[in-house]
CSV table of C-alpha atoms in Angstrom, one decimal:
chain,number,residue,atom,x,y,z
A,1,MET,CA,0.0,0.5,0.1
A,2,LYS,CA,1.3,3.5,-1.1
A,3,TYR,CA,2.0,5.6,2.1
A,4,ALA,CA,2.1,3.2,4.4
A,5,LYS,CA,5.3,5.1,6.1
A,6,LEU,CA,3.0,7.9,6.4
A,7,TYR,CA,0.4,6.1,8.0
A,8,ALA,CA,2.3,4.6,10.5
A,9,CYS,CA,3.7,7.8,11.6
A,10,LEU,CA,0.1,9.3,11.9
A,11,LEU,CA,-1.3,6.5,13.6
A,12,SER,CA,1.5,6.3,16.3
A,13,PHE,CA,-0.5,9.5,18.0
A,14,ALA,CA,-3.7,7.6,17.8
A,15,SER,CA,-5.8,7.4,21.2
A,16,THR,CA,-6.8,4.3,22.6
A,17,ALA,CA,-9.1,5.3,25.4
A,18,VAL,CA,-12.6,5.7,24.2
A,19,SER,CA,-14.6,7.6,26.9
A,20,ALA,CA,-18.1,6.4,27.0
A,21,GLN,CA,-20.6,9.6,27.5
A,22,ILE,CA,-24.3,9.9,28.2
A,23,LEU,CA,-27.0,11.2,26.0
A,24,PRO,CA,-28.0,14.6,26.6
A,25,ALA,CA,-31.7,15.3,27.3
A,26,ALA,CA,-33.5,17.1,25.0
A,27,GLY,CA,-32.6,21.0,24.9
A,28,GLN,CA,-29.1,20.1,26.6
A,29,VAL,CA,-26.4,21.7,25.6
A,30,ILE,CA,-23.5,19.6,24.1
A,31,THR,CA,-19.6,21.0,25.5
A,32,PRO,CA,-17.6,21.7,23.0
A,33,VAL,CA,-14.8,18.9,22.5
A,34,THR,CA,-11.1,20.7,23.3
A,35,PRO,CA,-9.0,18.8,21.0
A,36,VAL,CA,-5.1,18.1,21.1
A,37,ILE,CA,-4.2,20.4,17.8
A,38,GLU,CA,-0.4,20.0,18.8
A,39,ARG,CA,1.6,20.5,15.8
A,40,LEU,CA,-1.8,19.7,13.4
A,41,PRO,CA,-1.4,22.2,11.4
A,42,SER,CA,2.4,21.7,9.7
A,43,ASN,CA,1.4,17.8,10.1
A,44,PHE,CA,-1.0,17.9,8.3
A,45,SER,CA,0.1,20.4,5.5
A,46,ARG,CA,2.9,18.0,4.9
A,47,LEU,CA,0.6,15.2,4.6
A,48,ARG,CA,-0.6,17.1,1.6
A,49,GLU,CA,2.7,18.0,0.3
A,50,GLN,CA,4.0,14.9,0.2
A,51,VAL,CA,0.9,13.3,-1.7
A,52,GLU,CA,1.9,15.8,-3.7
A,53,ASN,CA,5.1,15.6,-4.5
A,54,ASN,CA,5.1,12.1,-4.5
A,55,ALA,CA,2.3,12.0,-7.4
A,56,LYS,CA,5.0,14.8,-9.6
A,57,THR,CA,7.7,12.4,-9.0
A,58,LYS,CA,5.6,9.2,-10.6
A,59,LEU,CA,4.1,11.6,-13.3
A,60,GLU,CA,8.6,12.8,-14.0
A,61,LYS,CA,9.2,9.5,-14.4
A,62,GLY,CA,6.1,8.1,-16.4
A,63,SER,CA,4.1,6.2,-13.8
A,64,LEU,CA,2.3,3.8,-16.6
A,65,ALA,CA,-0.5,3.1,-13.9
A,66,THR,CA,-0.7,6.8,-13.2
A,67,GLN,CA,-0.6,8.5,-17.0
A,68,THR,CA,-3.6,5.3,-17.6
A,69,LEU,CA,-5.6,6.8,-14.5
A,70,VAL,CA,-6.1,10.2,-15.8
A,71,SER,CA,-6.1,8.8,-19.4
A,72,ASN,CA,-9.0,7.2,-18.1
A,73,THR,CA,-10.5,9.6,-15.4
A,74,ILE,CA,-11.1,12.0,-18.4
A,75,SER,CA,-11.8,10.6,-21.8
A,76,GLY,CA,-15.3,9.7,-22.4
A,77,VAL,CA,-16.1,13.4,-20.8
A,78,THR,CA,-15.5,16.9,-22.3
A,79,PRO,CA,-15.0,18.5,-18.6
A,80,ARG,CA,-14.0,22.3,-18.9
A,81,PHE,CA,-14.4,24.9,-16.0
A,82,THR,CA,-17.6,26.6,-16.4
A,83,VAL,CA,-19.9,29.2,-14.0
A,84,PRO,CA,-23.1,30.3,-14.9
A,85,ASN,CA,-23.5,33.8,-16.0
A,86,ALA,CA,-22.9,36.6,-13.8
A,87,SER,CA,-26.4,38.1,-13.3
A,88,THR,CA,-28.6,41.3,-11.7
A,89,ILE,CA,-30.0,39.6,-8.4
A,90,LEU,CA,-33.5,41.3,-7.4
A,91,SER,CA,-34.6,41.8,-4.0
A,92,VAL,CA,-37.6,39.9,-2.9
A,93,ASP,CA,-39.1,43.2,-3.6
A,94,GLY,CA,-37.8,43.3,-7.1
A,95,GLU,CA,-35.0,45.7,-6.5
A,96,PRO,CA,-31.4,44.9,-7.8
A,97,ILE,CA,-28.9,44.3,-4.4
A,98,ILE,CA,-26.5,42.4,-6.5
A,99,GLN,CA,-25.2,42.8,-9.8
A,100,GLU,CA,-22.1,39.9,-10.6
A,101,ILE,CA,-20.0,40.2,-13.0
A,102,SER,CA,-17.2,37.7,-14.7
A,103,VAL,CA,-13.7,38.0,-13.5
A,104,GLU,CA,-10.5,36.6,-13.5
A,105,ASP,CA,-10.8,32.6,-14.5
A,106,GLY,CA,-13.8,32.9,-15.2
A,107,PHE,CA,-15.3,33.0,-11.4
A,108,ILE,CA,-18.0,35.4,-10.4
A,109,ALA,CA,-18.0,38.4,-8.0
A,110,VAL,CA,-19.8,41.2,-7.1
A,111,GLU,CA,-19.8,44.1,-9.5
A,112,LYS,CA,-17.1,46.8,-8.1
A,113,GLU,CA,-17.3,45.6,-4.2
A,114,TRP,CA,-13.7,44.7,-2.6
A,115,LEU,CA,-13.2,43.3,0.8
A,116,PHE,CA,-10.5,44.5,2.9
A,117,MET,CA,-9.5,42.6,6.5
A,118,GLY,CA,-7.7,43.9,9.1
A,119,GLU,CA,-7.2,46.3,12.0
A,120,GLU,CA,-10.4,49.0,12.4
A,121,SER,CA,-7.5,51.8,11.9
A,122,ASP,CA,-7.0,50.2,8.4
A,123,ILE,CA,-10.0,51.6,7.2
A,124,ASP,CA,-8.3,55.4,7.1
A,125,TYR,CA,-6.4,53.6,4.1
A,126,PHE,CA,-9.3,54.0,1.8
A,127,ASN,CA,-10.4,57.5,2.7
A,128,HIS,CA,-10.7,58.1,-1.0
A,129,PRO,CA,-13.8,60.1,-2.5
A,130,ALA,CA,-14.4,57.0,-5.3
A,131,ILE,CA,-14.8,54.8,-2.4
A,132,SER,CA,-17.1,54.0,-0.2
A,133,VAL,CA,-17.5,51.8,2.8
A,134,LEU,CA,-20.8,49.9,2.5
A,135,GLU,CA,-20.2,47.7,6.2
A,136,LYS,CA,-17.4,46.7,8.5
A,137,HIS,CA,-17.9,43.9,10.7
A,138,PHE,CA,-15.8,42.6,13.7
A,139,MET,CA,-14.6,39.2,13.4
A,140,SER,CA,-14.4,38.2,17.0
A,141,SER,CA,-12.8,34.4,16.3
A,142,LEU,CA,-10.4,36.1,13.8
A,143,SER,CA,-9.2,38.8,16.0
A,144,LYS,CA,-10.0,41.1,12.4
A,145,TRP,CA,-12.1,43.8,11.2
A,146,LEU,CA,-14.0,42.8,7.9
A,147,PHE,CA,-14.6,45.8,5.6
A,148,ARG,CA,-16.6,46.0,2.5
A,149,VAL,CA,-16.6,48.7,0.4
A,150,LYS,CA,-18.0,50.0,-3.2
A,151,VAL,CA,-15.4,51.4,-5.9
A,152,GLU,CA,-17.8,54.4,-7.4
A,153,GLY,CA,-15.1,54.8,-10.4
A,154,ASP,CA,-13.1,53.0,-11.9
A,155,THR,CA,-11.9,49.4,-10.3
A,156,ASP,CA,-8.0,50.9,-10.7
A,157,THR,CA,-8.9,53.2,-8.0
A,158,VAL,CA,-8.4,49.9,-5.4
A,159,SER,CA,-5.3,48.9,-6.9
A,160,LEU,CA,-3.9,52.2,-6.8
A,161,ILE,CA,-4.5,52.1,-3.1
A,162,ARG,CA,-3.8,48.5,-2.5
A,163,ASN,CA,-0.3,49.3,-3.8
A,164,SER,CA,0.1,52.3,-1.1
A,165,LEU,CA,-0.8,50.2,1.5
A,166,PRO,CA,2.4,48.7,3.7
A,167,GLU,CA,3.1,45.6,2.1
A,168,PRO,CA,1.7,42.5,4.6
A,169,LEU,CA,-1.9,44.2,4.0
A,170,GLN,CA,-1.7,44.5,0.6
A,171,ALA,CA,-2.9,41.0,-0.2
A,172,GLN,CA,-5.5,41.6,2.1
A,173,VAL,CA,-7.5,43.9,-0.7
A,174,VAL,CA,-9.6,41.4,-2.4
A,175,ARG,CA,-13.0,41.2,-4.7
A,176,ASN,CA,-15.6,40.3,-3.1
A,177,HIS,CA,-15.9,36.5,-4.9
A,178,ILE,CA,-19.1,35.0,-5.4
A,179,TYR,CA,-19.2,30.7,-4.6
A,180,LEU,CA,-21.5,28.3,-5.4
A,181,SER,CA,-23.6,25.3,-4.4
A,182,GLN,CA,-22.2,21.6,-5.3
A,183,SER,CA,-25.1,20.0,-6.2
A,184,LYS,CA,-27.9,19.2,-8.0
A,185,ARG,CA,-31.8,17.5,-8.4
A,186,GLU,CA,-32.5,14.5,-9.8
A,187,ALA,CA,-35.5,13.5,-12.5
A,188,SER,CA,-37.5,12.1,-10.5
A,189,LEU,CA,-41.1,13.2,-8.2
A,190,PRO,CA,-40.6,14.1,-4.7
A,191,LYS,CA,-42.5,11.7,-1.8
A,192,SER,CA,-43.3,12.0,0.8
A,193,ALA,CA,-41.0,11.5,4.4
A,194,ASN,CA,-43.1,9.1,5.4
A,195,GLU,CA,-42.2,6.7,2.4
A,196,HIS,CA,-38.5,7.5,2.8
A,197,ARG,CA,-36.5,4.6,4.1
A,198,SER,CA,-33.3,6.7,5.4
A,199,VAL,CA,-30.4,4.8,6.6
A,200,ASN,CA,-29.8,6.4,9.8
A,201,HIS,CA,-28.1,5.7,13.1
A,202,ALA,CA,-30.3,3.2,13.8
A,203,GLN,CA,-30.4,1.0,11.0
A,204,THR,CA,-26.4,1.8,10.1
A,205,GLU,CA,-24.7,-1.7,10.3
A,206,SER,CA,-21.2,-0.9,11.5
A,207,THR,CA,-18.2,-2.7,12.7
A,208,GLY,CA,-16.7,-0.2,14.6
A,209,ALA,CA,-14.5,2.8,14.5
A,210,GLU,CA,-11.5,1.0,14.9
A,211,ASP,CA,-12.4,-1.8,12.6
A,212,SER,CA,-9.5,-1.1,9.4
A,213,HIS,CA,-10.7,-0.8,5.8
A,214,THR,CA,-14.5,-1.3,6.6
A,215,GLY,CA,-15.6,2.1,5.4
A,216,TYR,CA,-18.1,2.6,8.5
A,217,ILE,CA,-17.3,4.6,11.3
A,218,GLU,CA,-19.5,4.5,14.1
A,219,CYS,CA,-20.9,7.1,16.0
A,220,ASP,CA,-22.4,7.0,19.4
A,221,SER,CA,-21.7,10.3,21.4
A,222,PRO,CA,-24.2,13.6,20.3
A,223,LEU,CA,-21.8,15.5,18.4
A,224,ARG,CA,-21.7,19.5,18.0
A,225,MET,CA,-21.5,20.4,14.5
A,226,GLY,CA,-21.2,23.4,11.9
A,227,MET,CA,-22.8,23.9,8.5
A,228,ILE,CA,-23.1,27.0,5.9
A,229,ASP,CA,-25.1,26.6,3.7
A,230,THR,CA,-28.9,28.1,2.8
A,231,HIS,CA,-31.2,28.4,5.3
A,232,ILE,CA,-32.8,24.4,6.9
A,233,THR,CA,-36.5,23.3,7.3
A,234,SER,CA,-35.7,22.5,11.0
A,235,ASP,CA,-39.0,20.9,11.6
A,236,HIS,CA,-39.0,18.1,8.3
A,237,PRO,CA,-39.5,14.8,9.9
A,238,LEU,CA,-35.4,13.7,9.1
A,239,PHE,CA,-34.7,16.2,11.9
A,240,SER,CA,-36.7,14.9,15.0
A,241,HIS,CA,-33.5,13.5,16.6
A,242,ILE,CA,-31.5,16.1,16.2
A,243,GLN,CA,-31.1,20.1,17.9
A,244,ILE,CA,-30.9,22.6,14.8
A,245,GLU,CA,-30.3,26.7,15.6
A,246,GLN,CA,-29.6,29.0,12.7
A,247,ALA,CA,-28.3,32.6,12.1
A,248,SER,CA,-28.4,34.2,9.1
A,249,PHE,CA,-25.5,35.9,7.1
A,250,LEU,CA,-27.3,37.0,3.9
A,251,ILE,CA,-27.8,40.6,2.6
A,252,GLU,CA,-30.4,42.2,3.5
A,253,GLY,CA,-33.4,42.2,1.1
A,254,ALA,CA,-31.9,38.9,-0.9
A,255,GLU,CA,-34.3,36.1,-1.3
A,256,GLY,CA,-33.1,33.0,0.2
A,257,SER,CA,-34.0,29.3,-0.3
A,258,SER,CA,-33.5,26.1,1.9
A,259,GLU,CA,-33.8,23.4,-0.6
A,260,HIS,CA,-30.0,22.8,0.1
A,261,GLY,CA,-29.5,23.2,3.1
A,262,THR,CA,-32.1,21.0,4.4
A,263,SER,CA,-30.9,18.7,1.6
A,264,VAL,CA,-27.4,18.6,3.0
A,265,ALA,CA,-27.9,18.6,6.9
A,266,SER,CA,-31.1,15.6,6.1
A,267,LEU,CA,-27.7,13.5,4.7
A,268,MET,CA,-25.5,14.7,8.5
A,269,ALA,CA,-28.3,14.3,10.3
A,270,ASN,CA,-28.6,10.2,9.0
A,271,VAL,CA,-25.3,10.2,10.5
A,272,LEU,CA,-25.7,12.1,14.1
A,273,PRO,CA,-26.5,10.4,16.7
A,274,PRO,CA,-29.6,11.8,18.9
A,275,GLY,CA,-29.3,14.9,21.1
A,276,SER,CA,-26.5,16.5,18.5
A,277,GLN,CA,-26.7,19.7,17.8
A,278,LEU,CA,-26.4,21.2,14.1
A,279,PHE,CA,-25.8,25.3,14.0
A,280,ASN,CA,-26.4,26.6,10.6
A,281,ALA,CA,-24.9,29.7,9.0
A,282,ASN,CA,-27.3,31.1,5.9
A,283,VAL,CA,-25.5,32.6,3.5
A,284,PHE,CA,-27.0,31.7,0.3
A,285,TYR,CA,-28.9,33.8,-1.6
A,286,THR,CA,-30.9,32.0,-4.7
A,287,ARG,CA,-29.4,33.5,-8.1
A,288,ASN,CA,-32.6,31.0,-9.7
A,289,SER,CA,-34.2,28.0,-10.2
A,290,ILE,CA,-31.2,25.6,-9.8
A,291,SER,CA,-28.4,27.6,-8.5
A,292,ARG,CA,-26.9,29.3,-5.0
A,293,GLY,CA,-24.2,32.1,-4.6
A,294,ALA,CA,-22.8,32.9,-1.3
A,295,THR,CA,-20.7,36.1,-1.3
A,296,LEU,CA,-17.3,35.8,0.2
A,297,SER,CA,-18.4,38.7,3.1
A,298,ALA,CA,-21.3,36.6,3.6
A,299,LEU,CA,-19.1,33.3,3.8
A,300,LEU,CA,-16.9,35.3,5.9
A,301,LYS,CA,-19.1,36.3,8.8
A,302,GLY,CA,-20.7,32.5,8.8
A,303,ILE,CA,-17.3,31.3,9.3
A,304,ASN,CA,-16.8,33.9,12.3
A,305,HIS,CA,-20.1,32.8,13.9
A,306,LEU,CA,-19.5,29.0,13.6
A,307,ALA,CA,-15.7,29.8,15.3
A,308,SER,CA,-17.2,31.1,18.1
A,309,LEU,CA,-19.5,28.7,18.8
A,310,GLN,CA,-16.5,25.5,19.0
A,311,VAL,CA,-18.2,23.7,17.1
A,312,ASP,CA,-16.5,19.8,16.2
A,313,ALA,CA,-16.1,20.7,12.7
A,314,ILE,CA,-17.8,22.8,9.9
A,315,ASN,CA,-19.2,21.2,6.7
A,316,MET,CA,-19.3,23.7,3.4
A,317,SER,CA,-20.8,22.4,0.5
A,318,LEU,CA,-19.6,24.9,-1.8
A,319,ALA,CA,-17.2,26.1,-3.9
A,320,GLY,CA,-15.2,28.9,-5.9
A,321,PRO,CA,-12.1,30.7,-6.1
A,322,ASN,CA,-9.0,30.8,-4.2
A,323,ASN,CA,-9.1,34.3,-2.0
A,324,PRO,CA,-6.6,35.2,0.5
A,325,LEU,CA,-9.1,36.0,2.6
A,326,LEU,CA,-10.8,32.6,2.5
A,327,MET,CA,-7.7,30.9,2.9
A,328,ALA,CA,-6.9,33.2,5.9
A,329,ALA,CA,-10.0,32.3,7.6
A,330,ILE,CA,-9.7,28.3,6.9
A,331,THR,CA,-6.1,28.9,8.3
A,332,GLN,CA,-7.2,30.4,11.5
A,333,LEU,CA,-10.2,27.7,12.5
A,334,ASP,CA,-6.9,25.3,11.6
A,335,GLU,CA,-5.5,27.0,14.3
A,336,LEU,CA,-8.5,26.7,16.4
A,337,GLY,CA,-9.1,23.2,16.2
A,338,ILE,CA,-11.9,23.2,14.1
A,339,GLN,CA,-11.8,21.2,11.1
A,340,VAL,CA,-12.9,22.1,7.5
A,341,ILE,CA,-14.7,19.5,5.1
A,342,ALA,CA,-15.6,20.9,2.1
A,343,ALA,CA,-17.0,19.9,-1.4
A,344,VAL,CA,-14.5,19.3,-4.1
A,345,GLY,CA,-16.6,20.7,-6.9
A,346,ASN,CA,-19.0,19.6,-9.8
A,347,GLU,CA,-16.9,21.1,-12.5
A,348,GLY,CA,-15.2,17.6,-13.7
A,349,PRO,CA,-11.5,16.0,-14.1
A,350,ALA,CA,-9.9,19.0,-15.7
A,351,SER,CA,-11.2,21.4,-13.8
A,352,LEU,CA,-8.9,24.2,-11.6
A,353,PRO,CA,-8.9,23.1,-8.4
A,354,LEU,CA,-11.9,24.9,-6.2
A,355,TYR,CA,-12.2,26.4,-2.8
A,356,PRO,CA,-12.0,25.9,0.2
A,357,ALA,CA,-11.4,22.5,-0.5
A,358,ALA,CA,-8.1,22.7,-2.1
A,359,TYR,CA,-6.6,24.4,1.0
A,360,PRO,CA,-4.4,22.2,2.5
A,361,GLN,CA,-6.0,22.4,6.0
A,362,THR,CA,-9.6,21.7,4.2
A,363,LEU,CA,-10.5,17.6,3.9
A,364,GLY,CA,-11.6,17.5,0.4
A,365,ALA,CA,-15.3,15.8,-0.3
A,366,THR,CA,-15.9,14.0,-3.2
A,367,ALA,CA,-19.0,12.0,-4.5
A,368,VAL,CA,-19.5,8.1,-5.8
A,369,ASP,CA,-22.7,6.3,-6.4
A,370,SER,CA,-24.3,2.6,-5.0
A,371,ASP,CA,-21.5,1.1,-6.8
A,372,ASN,CA,-18.8,3.1,-5.6
A,373,ARG,CA,-18.4,4.5,-8.7
A,374,ILE,CA,-16.7,8.4,-9.0
A,375,TYR,CA,-19.3,10.5,-9.9
A,376,ARG,CA,-18.4,11.6,-13.4
A,377,TRP,CA,-18.6,15.5,-12.7
A,378,ALA,CA,-16.6,15.3,-9.7
A,379,ASN,CA,-13.6,17.7,-10.0
A,380,GLN,CA,-10.3,15.4,-9.0
A,381,GLY,CA,-6.9,16.3,-7.7
A,382,GLU,CA,-4.0,16.0,-4.9
A,383,TYR,CA,-6.5,17.9,-2.7
A,384,VAL,CA,-9.5,15.0,-3.1
A,385,ASP,CA,-9.1,13.1,0.7
A,386,PHE,CA,-12.4,11.0,1.0
A,387,ALA,CA,-15.4,10.0,-1.0
A,388,ALA,CA,-18.7,9.1,0.2
A,389,LEU,CA,-22.5,8.3,-1.6
A,390,GLY,CA,-23.3,11.4,-3.1
A,391,VAL,CA,-25.1,10.2,-6.6
A,392,SER,CA,-28.8,10.1,-6.6
A,393,VAL,CA,-29.2,9.9,-2.9
A,394,GLU,CA,-32.2,10.8,-1.2
A,395,THR,CA,-32.5,13.7,0.9
A,396,ALA,CA,-35.4,15.9,2.7
A,397,LEU,CA,-37.3,18.1,0.5
A,398,PRO,CA,-38.8,21.4,2.3
A,399,PRO,CA,-41.9,21.0,3.8
A,400,ASN,CA,-41.7,17.6,4.7
A,401,LYS,CA,-41.0,15.2,1.2
A,402,THR,CA,-37.9,13.9,0.0
A,403,ILE,CA,-35.9,14.1,-3.2
A,404,ARG,CA,-33.1,12.6,-5.1
A,405,GLN,CA,-30.1,14.8,-5.2
A,406,THR,CA,-26.3,14.4,-6.6
A,407,GLY,CA,-23.1,16.1,-6.3
A,408,THR,CA,-20.1,16.6,-4.2
A,409,SER,CA,-22.1,18.8,-1.9
A,410,MET,CA,-24.7,15.7,-1.0
A,411,ALA,CA,-21.3,13.7,0.3
A,412,ALA,CA,-19.5,16.4,2.5
A,413,PRO,CA,-21.3,16.1,5.0
A,414,ILE,CA,-21.2,12.8,5.9
A,415,ILE,CA,-17.5,12.9,6.1
A,416,ALA,CA,-18.5,16.0,8.2
A,417,ALA,CA,-20.4,13.8,10.6
A,418,LYS,CA,-17.5,10.6,10.7
A,419,TYR,CA,-14.9,13.0,11.7
A,420,ALA,CA,-16.6,14.4,13.9
A,421,CYS,CA,-17.4,10.7,15.5
A,422,LEU,CA,-13.2,10.3,15.3
A,423,LEU,CA,-12.9,13.1,17.3
A,424,ARG,CA,-15.2,13.0,19.7
A,425,LYS,CA,-13.8,9.6,20.7
A,426,ASN,CA,-10.2,10.2,20.4
A,427,LYS,CA,-10.0,13.9,21.4
A,428,ASN,CA,-7.0,14.4,19.0
A,429,ARG,CA,-7.2,15.5,15.2
A,430,GLN,CA,-4.2,13.9,14.6
A,431,SER,CA,-5.7,10.8,15.6
A,432,ALA,CA,-9.3,11.2,14.0
A,433,LEU,CA,-7.7,11.7,10.7
A,434,ALA,CA,-5.1,9.1,10.8
A,435,LEU,CA,-8.4,6.7,11.6
A,436,MET,CA,-10.0,8.2,9.1
A,437,GLN,CA,-7.5,7.1,6.4
A,438,ARG,CA,-7.6,3.6,8.1
A,439,SER,CA,-11.4,2.8,7.7
A,440,ALA,CA,-11.9,3.9,4.1
A,441,ILE,CA,-12.3,1.5,1.4
A,442,ASP,CA,-9.3,1.7,-1.0
A,443,ALA,CA,-10.4,2.3,-4.2
A,444,GLY,CA,-9.1,3.6,-7.8
A,445,ALA,CA,-5.4,3.3,-7.8
A,446,PRO,CA,-3.2,1.4,-4.8
A,447,GLY,CA,-3.3,3.5,-2.3
A,448,ARG,CA,-4.4,7.5,-2.3
A,449,ASP,CA,-5.3,8.4,-5.5
A,450,THR,CA,-6.3,11.9,-7.2
A,451,VAL,CA,-9.9,10.7,-7.6
A,452,PHE,CA,-11.1,8.6,-4.4
A,453,GLY,CA,-8.4,10.7,-2.2
A,454,PHE,CA,-7.6,7.9,0.6
A,455,GLY,CA,-11.1,6.1,0.0
A,456,ILE,CA,-14.9,5.3,0.5
A,457,LEU,CA,-16.6,6.3,3.7
A,458,LEU,CA,-20.2,4.5,3.8
A,459,ARG,CA,-23.2,5.6,5.8
């Protein structure tokens, strides 16, 4: 098995003690876990770097197996990095509130809006007649101020000011990028939730968290999960065994939705033990009938909110461009001991890397079907860490029905809950990650690969 030495190194940190916990009564607050996080950020980054270097070395040496894998995954499809056309987003009253524009590398952003994160006094740098400050927000968990500014004239004005900033601050002036949800409906009729035979915490057959390469991770202690998505229809029958709390960070007047968040949350709920708490940050506005977008400013405020709640892990079923402020926020979460699990994206094997999944501190989640075949439009690359069922899965549909959904968005919440289960058992992030790798069913090329990552985790 490739990377056996790496696995052994990680497993050497694993804790063997598992403490029993009593399920909390309804409404009882679950105490945040305080994980052992010493040396994790550097070790996890080194893990990703080592895998990347190994892959590059094999390609340079003309590894037939690797070349065949790449050829097979790309042939037969015409994947391209495509982002929906920029739109004018109207408020619920019909007034324009967000003007999307196409920007570098085909991504989309809010027209003439830029973000800056720094000290409160740094706003003085933007004292310019062509720039207005739309919003300032203190990010308590990140210990920074977030400023959202608008350029009244040419965007070059922002470039001019950026160049006049002290060097450490120059990279903190960025576009207000837009990130998109990563799923789509299947062509099937919705059913009543009462007709839906879900695989939940009581029905899952498991051989235990410590069994090697079974794909199963048993979860028996209530979790404290975070999620960044749309609003959740919390009174759906599939949520009867968990507690849901929500906060909204939508731009005022923006039309939101509940479908995507409710679907993602229902898949996570299938794994969560009774009494678990799910804290949701609502950041997505409705772009059209099939697409939802989140501005970076809303996303950052959602991250800050969940960090303050000391959740076990945060699920992000969204994807978009690399952005220095998003990277800084993910890095800060990592330093706080909060693991981010993110969908790798649905742009196909030849897509550019999408974020936050491609950051080294994040666990990148990809999707497989019921036969453990990779979703044909899932992104592929060195940033893929784990796979889970995400093709034609039945999920909750507001108000009380179910529907089939597909995408890497649907796999991410399963992986997020599995990680949190192991964190609660071991109180150690390195141990949790090592046990996830040990439990994953190897698929594709032997060992870790760019399609399935370390392997498949089963519900």
